[in-house]
PDB file of C-alpha atoms in Angstrom:
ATOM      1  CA  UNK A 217     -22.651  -5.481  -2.679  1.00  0.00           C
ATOM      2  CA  UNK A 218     -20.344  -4.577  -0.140  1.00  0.00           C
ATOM      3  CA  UNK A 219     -21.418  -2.617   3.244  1.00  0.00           C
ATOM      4  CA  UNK A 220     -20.780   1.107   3.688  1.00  0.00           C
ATOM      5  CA  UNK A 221     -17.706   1.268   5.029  1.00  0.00           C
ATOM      6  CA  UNK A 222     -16.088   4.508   7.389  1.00  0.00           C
ATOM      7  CA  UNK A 223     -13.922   6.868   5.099  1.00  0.00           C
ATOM      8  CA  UNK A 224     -10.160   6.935   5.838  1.00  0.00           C
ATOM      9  CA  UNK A 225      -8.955  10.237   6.014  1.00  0.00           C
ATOM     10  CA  UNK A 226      -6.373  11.096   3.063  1.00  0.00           C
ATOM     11  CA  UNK A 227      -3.703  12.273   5.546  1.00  0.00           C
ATOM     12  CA  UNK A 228      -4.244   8.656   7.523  1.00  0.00           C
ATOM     13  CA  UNK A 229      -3.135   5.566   4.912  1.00  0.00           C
ATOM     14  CA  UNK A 230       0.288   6.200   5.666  1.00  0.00           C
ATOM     15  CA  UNK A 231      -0.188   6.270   9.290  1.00  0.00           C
ATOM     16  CA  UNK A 232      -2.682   3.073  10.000  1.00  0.00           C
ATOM     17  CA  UNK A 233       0.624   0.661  10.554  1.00  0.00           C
ATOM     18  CA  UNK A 234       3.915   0.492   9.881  1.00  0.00           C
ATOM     19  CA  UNK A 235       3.987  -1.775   7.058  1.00  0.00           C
ATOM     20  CA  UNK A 236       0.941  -2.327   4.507  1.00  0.00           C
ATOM     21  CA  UNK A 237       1.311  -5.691   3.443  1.00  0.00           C
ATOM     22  CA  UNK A 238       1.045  -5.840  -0.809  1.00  0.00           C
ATOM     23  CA  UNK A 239      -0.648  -9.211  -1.510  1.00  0.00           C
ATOM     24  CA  UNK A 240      -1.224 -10.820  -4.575  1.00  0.00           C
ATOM     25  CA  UNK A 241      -4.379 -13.291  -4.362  1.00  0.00           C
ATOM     26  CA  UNK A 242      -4.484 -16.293  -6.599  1.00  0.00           C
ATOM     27  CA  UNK A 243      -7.446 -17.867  -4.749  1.00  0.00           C
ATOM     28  CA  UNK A 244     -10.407 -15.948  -3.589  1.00  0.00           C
ATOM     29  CA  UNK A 245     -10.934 -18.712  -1.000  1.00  0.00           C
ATOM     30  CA  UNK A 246      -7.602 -17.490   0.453  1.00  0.00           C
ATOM     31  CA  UNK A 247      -8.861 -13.538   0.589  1.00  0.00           C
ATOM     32  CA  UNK A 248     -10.489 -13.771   4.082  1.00  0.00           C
ATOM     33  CA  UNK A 249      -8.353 -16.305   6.001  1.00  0.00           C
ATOM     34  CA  UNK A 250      -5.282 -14.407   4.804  1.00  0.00           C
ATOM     35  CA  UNK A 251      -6.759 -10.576   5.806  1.00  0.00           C
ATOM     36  CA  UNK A 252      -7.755 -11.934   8.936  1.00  0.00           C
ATOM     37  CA  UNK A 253      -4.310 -13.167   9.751  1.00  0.00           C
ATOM     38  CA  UNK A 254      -2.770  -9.632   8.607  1.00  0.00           C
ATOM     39  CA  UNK A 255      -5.261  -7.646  10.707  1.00  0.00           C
ATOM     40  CA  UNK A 256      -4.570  -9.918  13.540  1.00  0.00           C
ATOM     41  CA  UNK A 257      -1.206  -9.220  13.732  1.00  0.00           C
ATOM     42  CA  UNK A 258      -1.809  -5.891  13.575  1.00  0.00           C
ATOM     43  CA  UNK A 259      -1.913  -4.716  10.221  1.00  0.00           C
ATOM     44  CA  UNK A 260      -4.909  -3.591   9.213  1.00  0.00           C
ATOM     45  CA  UNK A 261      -4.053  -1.583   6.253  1.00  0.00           C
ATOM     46  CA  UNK A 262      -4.114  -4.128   2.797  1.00  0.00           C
ATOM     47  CA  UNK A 263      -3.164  -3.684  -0.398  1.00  0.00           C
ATOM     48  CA  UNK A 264      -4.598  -6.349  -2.754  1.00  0.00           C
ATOM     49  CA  UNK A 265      -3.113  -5.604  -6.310  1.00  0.00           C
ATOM     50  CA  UNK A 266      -4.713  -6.052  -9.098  1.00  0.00           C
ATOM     51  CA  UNK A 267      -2.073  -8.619 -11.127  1.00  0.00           C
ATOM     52  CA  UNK A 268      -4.218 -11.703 -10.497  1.00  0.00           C
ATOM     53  CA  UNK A 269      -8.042 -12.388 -12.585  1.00  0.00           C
ATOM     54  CA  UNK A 270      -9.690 -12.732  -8.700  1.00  0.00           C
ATOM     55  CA  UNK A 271      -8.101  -9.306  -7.158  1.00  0.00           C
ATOM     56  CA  UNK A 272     -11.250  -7.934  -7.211  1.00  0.00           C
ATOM     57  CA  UNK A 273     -13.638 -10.713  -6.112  1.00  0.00           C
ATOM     58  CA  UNK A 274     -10.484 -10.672  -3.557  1.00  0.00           C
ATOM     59  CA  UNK A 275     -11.403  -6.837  -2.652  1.00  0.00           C
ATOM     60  CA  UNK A 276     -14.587  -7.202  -2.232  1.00  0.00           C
ATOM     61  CA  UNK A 277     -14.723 -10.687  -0.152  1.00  0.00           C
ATOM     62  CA  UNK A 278     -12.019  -8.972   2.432  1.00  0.00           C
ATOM     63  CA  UNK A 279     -14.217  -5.825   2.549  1.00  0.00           C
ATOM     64  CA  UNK A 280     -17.166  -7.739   3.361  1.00  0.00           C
ATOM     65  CA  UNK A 281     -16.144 -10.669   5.362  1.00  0.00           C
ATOM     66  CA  UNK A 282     -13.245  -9.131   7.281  1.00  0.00           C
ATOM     67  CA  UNK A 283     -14.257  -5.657   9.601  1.00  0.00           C
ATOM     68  CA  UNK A 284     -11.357  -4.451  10.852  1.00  0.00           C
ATOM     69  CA  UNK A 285      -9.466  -4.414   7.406  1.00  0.00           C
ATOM     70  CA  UNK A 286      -8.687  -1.622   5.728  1.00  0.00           C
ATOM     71  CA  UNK A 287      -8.518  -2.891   2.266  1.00  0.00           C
ATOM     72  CA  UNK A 288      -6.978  -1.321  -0.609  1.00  0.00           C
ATOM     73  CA  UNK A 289      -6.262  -2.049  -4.824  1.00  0.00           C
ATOM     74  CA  UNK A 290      -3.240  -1.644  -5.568  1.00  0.00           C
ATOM     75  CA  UNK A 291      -1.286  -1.962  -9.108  1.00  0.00           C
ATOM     76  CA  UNK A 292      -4.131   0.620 -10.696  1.00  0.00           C
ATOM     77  CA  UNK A 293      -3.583   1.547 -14.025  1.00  0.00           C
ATOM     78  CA  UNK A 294      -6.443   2.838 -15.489  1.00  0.00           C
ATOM     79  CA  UNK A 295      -9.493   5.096 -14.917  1.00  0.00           C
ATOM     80  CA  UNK A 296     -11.414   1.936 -14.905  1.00  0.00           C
ATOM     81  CA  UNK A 297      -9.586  -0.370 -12.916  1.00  0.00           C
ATOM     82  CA  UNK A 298     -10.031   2.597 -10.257  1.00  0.00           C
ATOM     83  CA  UNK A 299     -13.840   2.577 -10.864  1.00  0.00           C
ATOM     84  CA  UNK A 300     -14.098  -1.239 -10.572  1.00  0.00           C
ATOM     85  CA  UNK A 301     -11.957  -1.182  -7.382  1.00  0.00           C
ATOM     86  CA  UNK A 302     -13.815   1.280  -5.524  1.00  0.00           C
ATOM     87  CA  UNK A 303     -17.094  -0.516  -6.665  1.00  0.00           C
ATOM     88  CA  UNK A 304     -16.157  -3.412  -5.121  1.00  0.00           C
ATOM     89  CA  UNK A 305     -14.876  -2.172  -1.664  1.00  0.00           C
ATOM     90  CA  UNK A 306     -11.488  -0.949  -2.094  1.00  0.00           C
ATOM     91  CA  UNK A 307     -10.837   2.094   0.325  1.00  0.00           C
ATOM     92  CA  UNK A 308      -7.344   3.091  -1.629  1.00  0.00           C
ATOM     93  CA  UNK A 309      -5.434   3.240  -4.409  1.00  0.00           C
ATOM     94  CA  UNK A 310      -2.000   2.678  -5.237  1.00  0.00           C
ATOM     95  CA  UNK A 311      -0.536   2.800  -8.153  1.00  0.00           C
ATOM     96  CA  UNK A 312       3.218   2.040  -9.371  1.00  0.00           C
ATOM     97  CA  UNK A 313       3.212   5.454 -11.683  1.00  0.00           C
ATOM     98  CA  UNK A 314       0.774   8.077 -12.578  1.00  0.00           C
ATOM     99  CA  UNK A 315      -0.751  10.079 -15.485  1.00  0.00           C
ATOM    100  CA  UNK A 316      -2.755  13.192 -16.058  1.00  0.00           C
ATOM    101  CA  UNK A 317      -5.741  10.939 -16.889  1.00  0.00           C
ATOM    102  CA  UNK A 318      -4.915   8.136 -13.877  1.00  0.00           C
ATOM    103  CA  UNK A 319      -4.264  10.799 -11.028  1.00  0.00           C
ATOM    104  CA  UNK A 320      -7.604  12.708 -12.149  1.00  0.00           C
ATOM    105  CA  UNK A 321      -9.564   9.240 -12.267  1.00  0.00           C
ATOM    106  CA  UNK A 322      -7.371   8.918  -8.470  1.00  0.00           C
ATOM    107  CA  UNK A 323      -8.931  12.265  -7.224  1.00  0.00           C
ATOM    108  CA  UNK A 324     -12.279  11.824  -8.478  1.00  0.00           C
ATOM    109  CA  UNK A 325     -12.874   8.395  -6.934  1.00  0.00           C
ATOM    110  CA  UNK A 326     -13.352   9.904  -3.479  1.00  0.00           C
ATOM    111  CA  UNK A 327     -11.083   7.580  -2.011  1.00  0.00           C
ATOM    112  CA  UNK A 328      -7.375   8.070  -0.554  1.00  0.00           C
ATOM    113  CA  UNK A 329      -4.888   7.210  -3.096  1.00  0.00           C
ATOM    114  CA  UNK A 330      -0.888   7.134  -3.206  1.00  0.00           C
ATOM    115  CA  UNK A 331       0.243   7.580  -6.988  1.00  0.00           C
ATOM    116  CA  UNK A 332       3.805   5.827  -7.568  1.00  0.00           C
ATOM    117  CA  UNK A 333       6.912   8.518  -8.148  1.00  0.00           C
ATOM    118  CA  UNK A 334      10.650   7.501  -8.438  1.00  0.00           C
ATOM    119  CA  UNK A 335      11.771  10.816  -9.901  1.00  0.00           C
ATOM    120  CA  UNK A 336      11.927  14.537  -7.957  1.00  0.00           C
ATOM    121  CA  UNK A 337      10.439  15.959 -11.131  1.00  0.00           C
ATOM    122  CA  UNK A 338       7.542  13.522 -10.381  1.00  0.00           C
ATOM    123  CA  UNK A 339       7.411  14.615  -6.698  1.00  0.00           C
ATOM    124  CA  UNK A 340       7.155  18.205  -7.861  1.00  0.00           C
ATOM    125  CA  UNK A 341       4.759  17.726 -10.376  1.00  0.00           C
ATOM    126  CA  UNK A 342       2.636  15.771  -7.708  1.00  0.00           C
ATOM    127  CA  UNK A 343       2.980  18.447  -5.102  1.00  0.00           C
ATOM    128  CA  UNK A 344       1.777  21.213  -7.861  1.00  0.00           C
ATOM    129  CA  UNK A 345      -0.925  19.000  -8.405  1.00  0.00           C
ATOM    130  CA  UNK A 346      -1.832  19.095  -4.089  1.00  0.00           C
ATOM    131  CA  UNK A 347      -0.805  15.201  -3.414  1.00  0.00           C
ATOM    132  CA  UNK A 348       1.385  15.248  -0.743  1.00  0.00           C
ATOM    133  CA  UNK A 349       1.224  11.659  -0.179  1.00  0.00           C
ATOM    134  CA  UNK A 350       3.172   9.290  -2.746  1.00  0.00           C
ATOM    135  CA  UNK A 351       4.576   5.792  -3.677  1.00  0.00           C
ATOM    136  CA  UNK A 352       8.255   5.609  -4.102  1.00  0.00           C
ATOM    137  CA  UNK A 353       8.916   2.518  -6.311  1.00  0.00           C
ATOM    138  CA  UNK A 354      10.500   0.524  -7.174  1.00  0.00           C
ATOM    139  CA  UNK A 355      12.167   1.862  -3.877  1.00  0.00           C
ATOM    140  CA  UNK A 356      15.777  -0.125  -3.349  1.00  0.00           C
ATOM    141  CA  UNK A 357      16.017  -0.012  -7.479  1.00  0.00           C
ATOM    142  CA  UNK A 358      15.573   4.127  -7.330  1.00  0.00           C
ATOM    143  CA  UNK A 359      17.699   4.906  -4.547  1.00  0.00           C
ATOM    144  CA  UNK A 360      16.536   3.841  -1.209  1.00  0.00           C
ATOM    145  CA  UNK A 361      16.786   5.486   1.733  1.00  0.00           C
ATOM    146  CA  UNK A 362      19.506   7.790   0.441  1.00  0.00           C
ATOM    147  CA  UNK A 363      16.993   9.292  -1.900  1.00  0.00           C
ATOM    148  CA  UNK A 364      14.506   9.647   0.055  1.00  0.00           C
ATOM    149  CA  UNK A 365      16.648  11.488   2.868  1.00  0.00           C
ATOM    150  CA  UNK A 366      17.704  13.575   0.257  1.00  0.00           C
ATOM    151  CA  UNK A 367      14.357  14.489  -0.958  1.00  0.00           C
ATOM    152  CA  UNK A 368      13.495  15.156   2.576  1.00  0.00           C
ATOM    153  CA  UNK A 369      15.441  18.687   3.009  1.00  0.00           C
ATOM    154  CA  UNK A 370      13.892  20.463  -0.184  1.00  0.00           C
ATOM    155  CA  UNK A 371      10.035  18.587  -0.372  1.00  0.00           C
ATOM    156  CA  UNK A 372       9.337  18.200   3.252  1.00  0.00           C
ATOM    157  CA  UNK A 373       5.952  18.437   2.533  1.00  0.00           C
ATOM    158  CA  UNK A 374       6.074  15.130   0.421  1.00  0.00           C
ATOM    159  CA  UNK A 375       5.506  11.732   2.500  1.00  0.00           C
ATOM    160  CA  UNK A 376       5.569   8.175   1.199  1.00  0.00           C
ATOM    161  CA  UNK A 377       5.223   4.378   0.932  1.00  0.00           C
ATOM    162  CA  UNK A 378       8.446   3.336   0.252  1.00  0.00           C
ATOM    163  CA  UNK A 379       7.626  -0.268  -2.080  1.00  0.00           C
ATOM    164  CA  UNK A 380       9.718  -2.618  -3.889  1.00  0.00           C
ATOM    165  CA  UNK A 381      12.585  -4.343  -2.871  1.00  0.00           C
ATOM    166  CA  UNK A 382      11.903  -3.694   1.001  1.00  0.00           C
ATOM    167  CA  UNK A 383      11.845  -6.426   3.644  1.00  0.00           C
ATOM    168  CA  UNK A 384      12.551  -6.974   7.079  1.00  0.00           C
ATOM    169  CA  UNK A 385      16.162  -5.991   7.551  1.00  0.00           C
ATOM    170  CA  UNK A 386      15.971  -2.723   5.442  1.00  0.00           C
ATOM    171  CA  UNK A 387      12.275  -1.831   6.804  1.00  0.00           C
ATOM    172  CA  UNK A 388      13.381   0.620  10.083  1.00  0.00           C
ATOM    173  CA  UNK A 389      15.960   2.615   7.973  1.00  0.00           C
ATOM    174  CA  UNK A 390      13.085   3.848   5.661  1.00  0.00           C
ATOM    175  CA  UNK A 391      11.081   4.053   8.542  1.00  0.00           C
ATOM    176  CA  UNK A 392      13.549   6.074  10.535  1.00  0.00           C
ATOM    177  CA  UNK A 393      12.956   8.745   7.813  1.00  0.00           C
ATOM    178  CA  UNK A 394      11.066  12.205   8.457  1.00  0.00           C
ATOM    179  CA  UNK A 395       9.230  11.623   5.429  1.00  0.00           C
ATOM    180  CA  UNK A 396       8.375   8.121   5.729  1.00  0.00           C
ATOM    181  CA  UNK A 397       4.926   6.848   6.876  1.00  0.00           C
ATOM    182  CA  UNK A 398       4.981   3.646   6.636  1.00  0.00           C
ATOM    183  CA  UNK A 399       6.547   0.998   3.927  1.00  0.00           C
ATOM    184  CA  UNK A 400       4.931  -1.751   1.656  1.00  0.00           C
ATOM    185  CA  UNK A 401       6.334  -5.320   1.357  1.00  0.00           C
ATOM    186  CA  UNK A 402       5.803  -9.089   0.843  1.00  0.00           C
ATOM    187  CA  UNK A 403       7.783 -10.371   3.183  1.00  0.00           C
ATOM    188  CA  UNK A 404       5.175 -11.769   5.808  1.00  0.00           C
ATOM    189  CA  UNK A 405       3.491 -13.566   3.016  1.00  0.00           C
ATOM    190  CA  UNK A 406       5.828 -15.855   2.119  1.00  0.00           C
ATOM    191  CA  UNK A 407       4.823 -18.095  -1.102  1.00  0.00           C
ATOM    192  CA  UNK A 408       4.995 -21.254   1.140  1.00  0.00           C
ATOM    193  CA  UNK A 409       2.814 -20.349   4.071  1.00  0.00           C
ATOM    194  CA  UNK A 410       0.059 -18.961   1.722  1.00  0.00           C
ATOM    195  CA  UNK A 411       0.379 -22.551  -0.415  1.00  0.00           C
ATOM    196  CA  UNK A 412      -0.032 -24.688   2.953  1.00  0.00           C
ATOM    197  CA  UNK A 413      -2.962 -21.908   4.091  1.00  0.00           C
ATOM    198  CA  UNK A 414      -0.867 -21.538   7.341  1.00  0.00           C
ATOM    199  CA  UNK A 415      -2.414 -18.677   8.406  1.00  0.00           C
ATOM    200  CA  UNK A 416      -0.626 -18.526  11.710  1.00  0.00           C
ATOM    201  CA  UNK A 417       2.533 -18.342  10.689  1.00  0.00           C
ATOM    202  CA  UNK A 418       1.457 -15.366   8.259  1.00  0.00           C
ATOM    203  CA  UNK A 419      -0.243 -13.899  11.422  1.00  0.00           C
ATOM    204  CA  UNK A 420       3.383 -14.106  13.415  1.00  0.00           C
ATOM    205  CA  UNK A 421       5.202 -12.540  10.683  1.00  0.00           C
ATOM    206  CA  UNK A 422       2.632  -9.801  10.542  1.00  0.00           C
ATOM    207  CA  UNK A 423       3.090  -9.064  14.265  1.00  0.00           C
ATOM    208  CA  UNK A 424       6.494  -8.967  14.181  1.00  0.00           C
ATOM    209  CA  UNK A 425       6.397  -6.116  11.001  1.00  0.00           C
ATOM    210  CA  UNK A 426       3.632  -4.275  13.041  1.00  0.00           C
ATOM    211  CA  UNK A 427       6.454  -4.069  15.761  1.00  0.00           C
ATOM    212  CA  UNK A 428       9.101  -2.862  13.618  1.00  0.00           C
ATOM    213  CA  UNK A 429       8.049   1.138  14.363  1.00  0.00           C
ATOM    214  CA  UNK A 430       5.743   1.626  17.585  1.00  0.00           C
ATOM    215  CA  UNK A 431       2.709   3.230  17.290  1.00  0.00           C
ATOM    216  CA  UNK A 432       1.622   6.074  19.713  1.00  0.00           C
TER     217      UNK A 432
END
């Protein structure tokens, strides 16, 4: 059973780095090696989704074997993938959508959570609902950084993870925005470097994301 672990404070997921790597774990074997790399280069903040039979043996070996990650399920669903991935460490949610049901199952979990929007009319209905901090995916797909600037003048109040489409090149336009905390992405996990368990090469690329926005 995993440790208890320090809350993060809802206003604080967007704000741990710049970039919260979204990782997709085929091996549990490769959980810890790979979370240590990413919180070496500086980014603590993971989001393990939960597309792969091991994401949450995943979870739970990074939240027990690797302190200084913040580790997080992402790809939730359903009420009870949120139960089973705050059971076994997970510190926040992320979802690609919401629901009534989902975003209630969210709130209830007493864990920080960004529910995926892509529409104002979601934003809104988000906002009524007190979340002020969102997904917006599939970003590039639903408008990119145009969108979100425009959303920016009448929601101000609304922040997000920009996801989905996002890599290095685009990754300081997004995070140029006022309403921008910090974007998700693959890119410093490429498929090769994970297959060859080069962990130091994922540990470079994670630096060099962690870079893209100082923190102060």
């Amino acid at each position: 059973m995993s440790s208890p672990l320090p809350s993060v404070p809802a206003a604080s997921v967007l704000d741990l780095a710049p970039v919260v790597p979204v990782v997709v774990v085929n091996e549990v074997a490769d959980a810890v090696p790979l979370a240590t790399a990413l919180v070496a280069g500086g980014l603590p903040a993971i989001e393990v989704t939960l597309r792969t039979a091991c994401a949450l043996d995943a979870i739970r070996a990074i939240a027990d074997g690797v302190p200084g990650a913040v580790v997080g399920a992402g790809t939730v669903i359903t009420p009870t993938q949120v139960t089973q991935s705050v059971a076994a460490g997970a510190r926040f949610l992320v979802s690609p959508g919401w629901t009534d049901v989902l975003l209630d199952a969210m709130k209830a979990s007493g864990v920080p959570f960004l529910p995926g929007v892509s529409t104002t009319s979601e934003v809104v209905a988000l906002l009524e609902r007190g979340v002020r901090e969102m997904k917006f995916f599939p970003a590039q797909a639903a408008g990119g950084t145009a969108y979100l600037r425009s959303l920016a003048g009448p929601l101000p109040q609304a922040r997000f993870c920009p996801t989905g489409g996002i890599g290095p090149t685009y990754a300081p336009d997004y995070l140029a925005l006022p309403n921008v905390g910090c974007v998700g992405g693959t890119w410093m996990l490429p498929e090769d470097a994970i297959a060859a368990k080069d962990w130091g090469r994922v540990e470079s690329l994670a630096r060099e994301a962690a870079a893209l926005r100082p923190r102060g």
